[in-house]
Structures are given as C-alpha cells and as structure tokens.
mmCIF file of C-alpha atoms in Angstrom:
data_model
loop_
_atom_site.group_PDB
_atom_site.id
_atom_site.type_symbol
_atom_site.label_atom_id
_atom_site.label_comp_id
_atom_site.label_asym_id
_atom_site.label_seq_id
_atom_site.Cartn_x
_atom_site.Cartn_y
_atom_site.Cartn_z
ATOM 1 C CA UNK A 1 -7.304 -1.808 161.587
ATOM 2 C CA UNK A 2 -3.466 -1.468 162.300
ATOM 3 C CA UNK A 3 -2.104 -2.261 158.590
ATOM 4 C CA UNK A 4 -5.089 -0.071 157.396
ATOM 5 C CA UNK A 5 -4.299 2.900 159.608
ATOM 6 C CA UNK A 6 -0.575 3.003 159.275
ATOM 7 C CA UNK A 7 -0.663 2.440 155.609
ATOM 8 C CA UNK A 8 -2.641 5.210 155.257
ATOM 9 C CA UNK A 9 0.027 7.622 157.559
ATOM 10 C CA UNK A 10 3.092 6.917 156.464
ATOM 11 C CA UNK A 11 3.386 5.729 152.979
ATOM 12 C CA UNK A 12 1.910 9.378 152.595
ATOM 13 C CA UNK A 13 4.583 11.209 154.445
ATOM 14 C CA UNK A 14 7.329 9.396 152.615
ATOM 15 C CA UNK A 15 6.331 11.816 149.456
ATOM 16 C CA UNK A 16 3.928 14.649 151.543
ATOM 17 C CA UNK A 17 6.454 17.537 151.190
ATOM 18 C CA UNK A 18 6.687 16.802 147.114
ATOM 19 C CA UNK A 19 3.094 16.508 146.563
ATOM 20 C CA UNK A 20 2.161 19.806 147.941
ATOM 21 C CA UNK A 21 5.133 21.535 146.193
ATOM 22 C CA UNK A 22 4.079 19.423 142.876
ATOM 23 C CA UNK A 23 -0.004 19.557 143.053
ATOM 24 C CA UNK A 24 -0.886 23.118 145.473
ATOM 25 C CA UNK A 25 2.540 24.610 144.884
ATOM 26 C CA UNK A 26 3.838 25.070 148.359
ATOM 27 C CA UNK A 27 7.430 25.999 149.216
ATOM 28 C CA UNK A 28 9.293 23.609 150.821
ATOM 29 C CA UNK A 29 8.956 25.012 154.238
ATOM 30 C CA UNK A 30 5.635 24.597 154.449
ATOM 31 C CA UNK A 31 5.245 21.321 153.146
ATOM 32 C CA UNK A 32 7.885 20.461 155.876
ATOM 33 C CA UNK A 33 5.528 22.434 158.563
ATOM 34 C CA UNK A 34 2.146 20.993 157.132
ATOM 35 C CA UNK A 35 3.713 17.225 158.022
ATOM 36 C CA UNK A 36 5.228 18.583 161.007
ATOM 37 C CA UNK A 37 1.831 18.961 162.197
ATOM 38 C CA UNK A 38 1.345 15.162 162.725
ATOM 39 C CA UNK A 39 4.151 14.442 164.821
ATOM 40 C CA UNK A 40 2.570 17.869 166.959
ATOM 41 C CA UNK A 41 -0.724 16.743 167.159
ATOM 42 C CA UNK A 42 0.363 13.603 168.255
ATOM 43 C CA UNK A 43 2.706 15.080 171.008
ATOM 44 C CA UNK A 44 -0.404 16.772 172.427
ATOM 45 C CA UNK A 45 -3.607 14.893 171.448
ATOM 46 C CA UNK A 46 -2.929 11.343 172.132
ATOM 47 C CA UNK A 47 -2.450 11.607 175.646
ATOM 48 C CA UNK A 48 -5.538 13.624 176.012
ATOM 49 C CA UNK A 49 -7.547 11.367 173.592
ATOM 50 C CA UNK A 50 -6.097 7.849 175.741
ATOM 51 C CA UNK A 51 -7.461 9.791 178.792
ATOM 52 C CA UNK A 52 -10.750 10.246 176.763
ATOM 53 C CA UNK A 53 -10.923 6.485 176.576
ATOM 54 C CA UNK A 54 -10.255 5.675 179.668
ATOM 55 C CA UNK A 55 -13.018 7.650 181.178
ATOM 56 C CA UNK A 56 -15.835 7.428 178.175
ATOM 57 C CA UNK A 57 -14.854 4.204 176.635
ATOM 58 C CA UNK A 58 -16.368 3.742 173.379
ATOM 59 C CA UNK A 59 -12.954 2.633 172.098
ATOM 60 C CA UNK A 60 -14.448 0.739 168.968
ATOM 61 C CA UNK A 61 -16.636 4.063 168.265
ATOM 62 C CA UNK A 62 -13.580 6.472 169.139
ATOM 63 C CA UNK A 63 -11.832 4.340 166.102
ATOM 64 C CA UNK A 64 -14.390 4.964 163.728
ATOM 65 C CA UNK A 65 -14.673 8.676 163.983
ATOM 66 C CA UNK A 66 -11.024 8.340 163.732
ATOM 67 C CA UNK A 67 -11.346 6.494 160.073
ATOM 68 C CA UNK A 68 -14.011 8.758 159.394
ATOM 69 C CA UNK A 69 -11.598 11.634 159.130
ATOM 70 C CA UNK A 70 -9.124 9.861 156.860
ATOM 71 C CA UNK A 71 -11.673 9.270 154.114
ATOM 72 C CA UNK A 72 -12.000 12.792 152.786
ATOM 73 C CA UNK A 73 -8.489 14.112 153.675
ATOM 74 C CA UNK A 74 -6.835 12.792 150.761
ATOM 75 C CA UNK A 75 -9.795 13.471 148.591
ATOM 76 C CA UNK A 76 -9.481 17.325 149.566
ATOM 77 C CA UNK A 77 -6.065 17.281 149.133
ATOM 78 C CA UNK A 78 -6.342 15.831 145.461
ATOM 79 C CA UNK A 79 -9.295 17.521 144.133
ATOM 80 C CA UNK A 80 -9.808 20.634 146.587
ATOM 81 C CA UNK A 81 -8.185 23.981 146.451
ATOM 82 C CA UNK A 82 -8.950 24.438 150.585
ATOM 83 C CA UNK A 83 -5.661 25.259 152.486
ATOM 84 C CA UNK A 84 -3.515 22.502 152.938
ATOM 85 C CA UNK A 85 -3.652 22.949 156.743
ATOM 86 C CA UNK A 86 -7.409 21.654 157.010
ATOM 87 C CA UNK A 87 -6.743 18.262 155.863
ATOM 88 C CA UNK A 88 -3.599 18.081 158.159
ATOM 89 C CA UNK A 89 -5.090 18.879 161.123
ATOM 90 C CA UNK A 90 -8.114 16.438 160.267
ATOM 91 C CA UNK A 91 -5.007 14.063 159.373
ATOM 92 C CA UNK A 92 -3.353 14.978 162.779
ATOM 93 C CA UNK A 93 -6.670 14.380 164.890
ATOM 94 C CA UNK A 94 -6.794 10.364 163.628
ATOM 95 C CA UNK A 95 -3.048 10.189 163.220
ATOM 96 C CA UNK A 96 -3.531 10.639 167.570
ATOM 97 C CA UNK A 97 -6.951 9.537 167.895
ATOM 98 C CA UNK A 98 -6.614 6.110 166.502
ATOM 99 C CA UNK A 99 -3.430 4.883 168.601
ATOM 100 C CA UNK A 100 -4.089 6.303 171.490
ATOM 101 C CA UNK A 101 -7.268 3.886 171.466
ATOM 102 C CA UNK A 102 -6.153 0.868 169.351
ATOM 103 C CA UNK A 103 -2.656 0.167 170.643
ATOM 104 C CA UNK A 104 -4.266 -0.329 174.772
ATOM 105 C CA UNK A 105 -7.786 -1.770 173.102
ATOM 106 C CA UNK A 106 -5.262 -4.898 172.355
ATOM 107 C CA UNK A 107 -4.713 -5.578 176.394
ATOM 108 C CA UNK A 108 -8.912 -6.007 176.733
ATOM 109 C CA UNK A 109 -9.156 -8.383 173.749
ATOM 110 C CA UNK A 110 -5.878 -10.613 174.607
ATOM 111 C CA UNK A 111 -5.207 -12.266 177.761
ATOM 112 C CA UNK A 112 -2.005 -11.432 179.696
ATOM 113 C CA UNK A 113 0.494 -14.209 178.841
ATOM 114 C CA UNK A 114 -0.315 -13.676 175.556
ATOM 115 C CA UNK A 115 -0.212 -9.983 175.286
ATOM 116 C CA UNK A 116 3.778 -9.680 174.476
ATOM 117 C CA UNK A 117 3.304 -12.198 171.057
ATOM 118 C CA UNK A 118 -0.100 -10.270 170.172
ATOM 119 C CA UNK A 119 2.181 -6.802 170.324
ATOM 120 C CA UNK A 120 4.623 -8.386 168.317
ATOM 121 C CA UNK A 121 2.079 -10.384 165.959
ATOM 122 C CA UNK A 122 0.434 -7.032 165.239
ATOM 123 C CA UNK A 123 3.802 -4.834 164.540
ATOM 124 C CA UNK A 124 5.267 -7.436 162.292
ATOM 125 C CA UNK A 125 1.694 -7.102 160.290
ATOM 126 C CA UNK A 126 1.614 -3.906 160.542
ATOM 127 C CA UNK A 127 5.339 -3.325 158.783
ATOM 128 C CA UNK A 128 4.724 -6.082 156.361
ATOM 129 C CA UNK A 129 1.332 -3.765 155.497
ATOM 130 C CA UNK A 130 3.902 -0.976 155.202
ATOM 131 C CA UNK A 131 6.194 -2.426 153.069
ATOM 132 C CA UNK A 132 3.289 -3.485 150.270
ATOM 133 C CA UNK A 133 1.483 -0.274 151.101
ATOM 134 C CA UNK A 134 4.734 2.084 149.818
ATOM 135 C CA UNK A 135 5.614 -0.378 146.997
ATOM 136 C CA UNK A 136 1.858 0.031 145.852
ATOM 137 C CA UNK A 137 1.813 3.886 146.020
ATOM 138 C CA UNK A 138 4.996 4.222 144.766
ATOM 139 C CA UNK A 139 3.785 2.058 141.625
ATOM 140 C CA UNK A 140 -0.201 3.845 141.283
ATOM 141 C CA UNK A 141 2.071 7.406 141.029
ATOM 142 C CA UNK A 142 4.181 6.443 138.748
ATOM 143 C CA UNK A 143 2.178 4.223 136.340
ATOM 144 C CA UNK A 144 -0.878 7.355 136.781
ATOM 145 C CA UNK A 145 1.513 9.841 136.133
ATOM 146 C CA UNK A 146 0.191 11.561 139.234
ATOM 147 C CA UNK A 147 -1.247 11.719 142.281
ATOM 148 C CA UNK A 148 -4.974 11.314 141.761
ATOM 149 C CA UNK A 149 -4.743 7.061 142.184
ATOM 150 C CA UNK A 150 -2.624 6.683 145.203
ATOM 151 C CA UNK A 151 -5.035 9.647 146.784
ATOM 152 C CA UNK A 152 -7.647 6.968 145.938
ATOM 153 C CA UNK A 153 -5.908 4.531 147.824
ATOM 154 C CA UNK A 154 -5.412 6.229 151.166
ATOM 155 C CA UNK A 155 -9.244 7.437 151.037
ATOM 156 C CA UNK A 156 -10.159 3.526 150.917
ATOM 157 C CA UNK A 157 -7.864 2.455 153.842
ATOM 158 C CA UNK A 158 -9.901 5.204 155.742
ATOM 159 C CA UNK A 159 -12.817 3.264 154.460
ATOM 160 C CA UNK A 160 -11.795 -0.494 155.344
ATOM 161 C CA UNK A 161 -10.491 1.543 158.265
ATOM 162 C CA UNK A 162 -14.131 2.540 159.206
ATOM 163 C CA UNK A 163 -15.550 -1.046 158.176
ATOM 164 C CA UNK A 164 -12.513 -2.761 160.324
ATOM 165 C CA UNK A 165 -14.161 -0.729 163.468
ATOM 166 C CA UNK A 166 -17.576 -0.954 163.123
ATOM 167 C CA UNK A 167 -17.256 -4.854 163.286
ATOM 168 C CA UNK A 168 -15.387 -4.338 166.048
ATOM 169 C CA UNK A 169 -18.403 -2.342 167.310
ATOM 170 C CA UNK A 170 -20.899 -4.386 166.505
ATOM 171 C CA UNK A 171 -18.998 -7.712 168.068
ATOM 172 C CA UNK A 172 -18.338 -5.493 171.282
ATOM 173 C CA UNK A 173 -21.657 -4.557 171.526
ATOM 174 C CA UNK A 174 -22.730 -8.138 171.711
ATOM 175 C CA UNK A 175 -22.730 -10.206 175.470
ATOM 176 C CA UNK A 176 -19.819 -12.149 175.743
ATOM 177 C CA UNK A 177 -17.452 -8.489 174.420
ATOM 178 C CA UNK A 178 -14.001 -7.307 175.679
ATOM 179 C CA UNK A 179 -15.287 -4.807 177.465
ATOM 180 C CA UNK A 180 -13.653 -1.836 174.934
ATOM 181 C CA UNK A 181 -16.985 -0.027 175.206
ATOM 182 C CA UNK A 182 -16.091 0.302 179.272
ATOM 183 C CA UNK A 183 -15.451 3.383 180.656
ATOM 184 C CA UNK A 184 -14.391 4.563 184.346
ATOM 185 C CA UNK A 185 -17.687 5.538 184.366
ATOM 186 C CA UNK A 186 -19.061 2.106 183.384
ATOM 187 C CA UNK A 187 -16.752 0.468 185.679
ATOM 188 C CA UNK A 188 -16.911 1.874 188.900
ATOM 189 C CA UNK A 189 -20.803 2.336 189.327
#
C-alpha cells in the first residue's frame, strides 16, 4: 500500500507543472498552484481525517476510498478537458486521506519493540518503490512520446492501491484482526 501510494504522488509531481503547460496548456503559475494544492490539503485534511480514524475506525475502508480517488484522477487529467483543479483536489483528498490512516494503522499491526524497524522497513521500501517508480515514468514518457502511458501507470497503482486495502479489509474483518476497524466508539462501549 505504501510503495503503491507514494509512487503514485510523487513521481507525478516531479513533472506536474510541465504536463499541464504541455497537455491543457496552463501557465506556469497555475501549474505551480494546481500542485500547491497537495501540500494544502494535506496541511488541513490529514489532521482532520487521523481524527476521523480515531473516532470511526474503518482504517482499512478509509484506505480504499482513498485509492478509489486515485484511479480516475490521472485518467481525467489525460483524456478529460474538466478543469485541472477537480482532479487535484480529488488528488489532494487521498494525498491526506491515505497517511493520515496508513502511517498509525502500522502501530495496531506491529508490536512495540518492533515498531521502530517496521517504520524503517516500510520507508526504505517505500523509497526503493520511488526510485523504480520515477525511472519507469520517466522511461513510458519518453519511449510513448507522451503522457497517455505513464497516466496509465498511476491509474493502476490507485488500483493495486484499492486491491492492497481491501485484503487488508477482508483479513481485518476476520477474528484474530489488528483491531484497524476499532474506533473510540468501538472501544470504549
């Protein structure tokens, strides 16, 4: 879920501001605003969406509506004419969503003297998945002579992003789970 998220994010910010000037024909400034957004929404909505997991719960669920909304922003982007700031607000709602839920969801699955080597574990997968993820990009723009393939490839890591968290799900939702599907609610009465 990590490499799948993240590789989706930021291997697209790296050339955002120069695929909306190229493909919708955007100035500069607002390419520079539209991926500004992201760092905003985050600012704002992951603190409110960790609170939302910490009462509700439904961590493994919160994750999937979170993939959800990758899938078609990259699609929209690539084949849509819809303003630009549609997509980046959906991409701004998961950019917050997902690790405001994942990133504590690790501290219910891991035990305590482990938790410093699983935070470490899961960054140094999670930049490897970077690294691969921008090389691969770079190469599916270039060799395409566009946009249209790498687009392709963010919509699927919204996909195995989706798939990642429904097993999740489904194994939390069996006896013997982490408790991720615990709220306050669910743990006070």
């Amino acid at each position: 879920m990590c490499v799948t998220f993240y590789s989706a994010i930021f291997p697209f910010q790296t050339f955002a501001v120069k695929f909306f000037i190229d493909v919708h024909h955007a100035d500069r400034e607002y390419g520079g605003f539209l991926v500004s957004l992201l760092t905003l929404a985050s600012m704002i909505l992951t603190p409110l969406f960790g609170l939302l997991s910490d009462y509700i719960g439904k961590r493994s669920l919160l994750m999937m509506i979170g993939s959800a909304l990758l899938i078609p922003v990259y699609l929209l982007m690539a084949y849509t004419k819809i303003p630009l700031i549609i997509p980046m607000v959906m991409m701004g709602i998961s950019f917050s969503l997902i690790p405001a839920v994942m990133w504590p969801s690790v501290a219910y699955i891991i035990e305590d003297k482990r938790l410093g080597t699983a935070y470490g574990l899961m960054t140094m997968i999670q930049q490897i998945g970077l690294a691969g993820f921008n090389l691969l990009i770079g190469w599916a723009n270039d060799s395409s002579g566009g946009y249209i393939l790498g687009m392709w490839i963010f919509s699927s890591l919204g996909f195995l992003g989706l798939l990642f968290s429904y097993l999740l799900r489904k194994s939390e939702s069996e006896p013997g789970g982490h408790g991720l599907e615990k709220g306050i609610q669910k743990s006070l009465g």
